[in-house]
Short mmCIF file of C-alpha atoms in Angstrom, two decimals:
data_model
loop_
_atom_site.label_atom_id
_atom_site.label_comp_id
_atom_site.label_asym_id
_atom_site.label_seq_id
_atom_site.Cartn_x
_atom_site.Cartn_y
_atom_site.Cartn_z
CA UNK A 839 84.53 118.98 79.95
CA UNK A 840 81.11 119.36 81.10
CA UNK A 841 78.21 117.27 81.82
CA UNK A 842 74.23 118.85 82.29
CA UNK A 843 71.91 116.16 82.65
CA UNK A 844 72.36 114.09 85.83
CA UNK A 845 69.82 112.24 87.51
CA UNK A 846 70.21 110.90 91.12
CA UNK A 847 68.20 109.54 93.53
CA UNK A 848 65.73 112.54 93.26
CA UNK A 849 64.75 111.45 90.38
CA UNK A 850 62.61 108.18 89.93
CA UNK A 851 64.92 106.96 87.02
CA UNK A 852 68.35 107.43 88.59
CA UNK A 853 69.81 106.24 90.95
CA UNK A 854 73.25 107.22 93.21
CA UNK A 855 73.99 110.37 95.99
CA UNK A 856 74.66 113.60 94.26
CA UNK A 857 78.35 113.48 95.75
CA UNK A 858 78.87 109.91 94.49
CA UNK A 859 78.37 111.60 91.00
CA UNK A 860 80.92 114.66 91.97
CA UNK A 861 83.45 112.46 92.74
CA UNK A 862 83.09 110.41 89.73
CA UNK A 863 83.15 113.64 87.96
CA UNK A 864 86.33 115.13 89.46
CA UNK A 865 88.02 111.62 88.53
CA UNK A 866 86.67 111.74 85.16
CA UNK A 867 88.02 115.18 84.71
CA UNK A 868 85.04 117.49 84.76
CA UNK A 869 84.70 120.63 85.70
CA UNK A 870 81.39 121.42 85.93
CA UNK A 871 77.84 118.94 86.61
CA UNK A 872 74.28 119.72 86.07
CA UNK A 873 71.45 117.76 87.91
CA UNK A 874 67.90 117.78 86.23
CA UNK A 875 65.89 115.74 88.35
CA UNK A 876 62.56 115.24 87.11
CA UNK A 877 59.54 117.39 88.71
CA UNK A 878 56.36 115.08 87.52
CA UNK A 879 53.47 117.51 87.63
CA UNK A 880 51.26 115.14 85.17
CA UNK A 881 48.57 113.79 88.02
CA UNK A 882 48.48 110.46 86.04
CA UNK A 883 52.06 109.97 86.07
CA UNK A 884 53.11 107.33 88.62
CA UNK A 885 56.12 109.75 89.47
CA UNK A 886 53.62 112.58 90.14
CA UNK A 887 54.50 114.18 93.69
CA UNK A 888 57.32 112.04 94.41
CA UNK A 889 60.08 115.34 93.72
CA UNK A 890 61.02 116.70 97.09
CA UNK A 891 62.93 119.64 96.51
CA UNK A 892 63.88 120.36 99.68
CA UNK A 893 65.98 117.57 100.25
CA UNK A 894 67.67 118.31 96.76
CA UNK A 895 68.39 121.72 97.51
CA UNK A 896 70.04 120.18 100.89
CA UNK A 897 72.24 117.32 98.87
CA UNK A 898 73.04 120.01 96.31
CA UNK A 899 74.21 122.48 98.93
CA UNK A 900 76.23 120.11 100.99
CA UNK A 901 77.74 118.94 97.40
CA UNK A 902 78.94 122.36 96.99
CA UNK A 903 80.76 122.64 100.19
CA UNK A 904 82.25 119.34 99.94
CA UNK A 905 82.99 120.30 96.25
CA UNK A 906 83.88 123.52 95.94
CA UNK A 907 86.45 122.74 92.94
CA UNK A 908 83.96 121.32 91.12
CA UNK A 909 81.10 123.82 89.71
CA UNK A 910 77.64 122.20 90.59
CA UNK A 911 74.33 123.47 88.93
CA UNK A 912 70.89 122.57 89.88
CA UNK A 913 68.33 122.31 87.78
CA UNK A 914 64.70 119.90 86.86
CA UNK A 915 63.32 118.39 83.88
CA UNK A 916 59.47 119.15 83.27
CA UNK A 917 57.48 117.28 80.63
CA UNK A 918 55.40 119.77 78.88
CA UNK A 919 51.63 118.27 78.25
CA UNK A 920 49.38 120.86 77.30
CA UNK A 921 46.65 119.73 79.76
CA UNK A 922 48.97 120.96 82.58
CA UNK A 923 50.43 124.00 81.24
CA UNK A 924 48.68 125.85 84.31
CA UNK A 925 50.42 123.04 87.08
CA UNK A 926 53.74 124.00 85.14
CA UNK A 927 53.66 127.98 85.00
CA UNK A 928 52.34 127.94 88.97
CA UNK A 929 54.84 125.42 90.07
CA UNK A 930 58.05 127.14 88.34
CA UNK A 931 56.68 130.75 87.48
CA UNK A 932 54.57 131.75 90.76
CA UNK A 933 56.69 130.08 93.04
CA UNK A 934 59.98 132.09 93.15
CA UNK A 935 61.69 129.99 96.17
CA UNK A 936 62.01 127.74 93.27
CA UNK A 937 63.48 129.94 90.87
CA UNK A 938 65.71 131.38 92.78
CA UNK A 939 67.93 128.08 93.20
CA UNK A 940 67.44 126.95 89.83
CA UNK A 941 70.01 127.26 87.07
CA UNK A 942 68.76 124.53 84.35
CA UNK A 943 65.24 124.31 83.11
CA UNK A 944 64.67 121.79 80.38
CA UNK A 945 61.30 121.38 79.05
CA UNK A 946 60.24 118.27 76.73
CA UNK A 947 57.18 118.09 74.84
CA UNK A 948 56.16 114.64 74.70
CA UNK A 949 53.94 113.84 71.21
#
């Protein structure tokens, strides 16, 4: 069993250390976790700016060692507004340090 949409501490609506969620997830019986932290690029969202994806790369790499039975993926969740379609393809198509660690996008289109 699986589970792909985590949020931790990176993100402002979860709460909890990436490897308190690993070992919940090796007790539960999963083999694989996803994290989608949220990346706010709205400027009007409260959230906006507060992703630091630095230190989530870190927590997700140190998961991984301390892990290494249990298959980690890292990933963000982007809310797709068409007035910032431009902060959205610059922030996760220009910049390919990001890409290159990412292995979940999700997109939401919020109506």
């Amino acid at each position: 069993m699986i589970d792909l949409h985590l949020h931790s501490h990176h993100s402002h609506d979860g709460e909890g250390e990436i490897a308190d969620f690993c070992q919940r997830a090796l007790e539960l019986g999963l083999v694989e976790i996803g994290f989608l932290e949220h990346l706010d690029l709205y400027p009007l969202d409260p959230h906006f700016g507060l992703h630091n994806y630095e230190r989530y790369l870190e927590e997700i790499e140190r998961a991984r060692r301390d892990f290494p039975e249990l298959k980690i993926r890292m990933g963000v969740e982007v809310t797709y507004l068409p007035g910032i379609r431009k902060e959205i393809q610059e922030t996760i198509c220009l910049r390919s340090y990001l890409l290159r660690q990412l292995e979940i996008f999700l997109s939401l289109i919020h109506i």
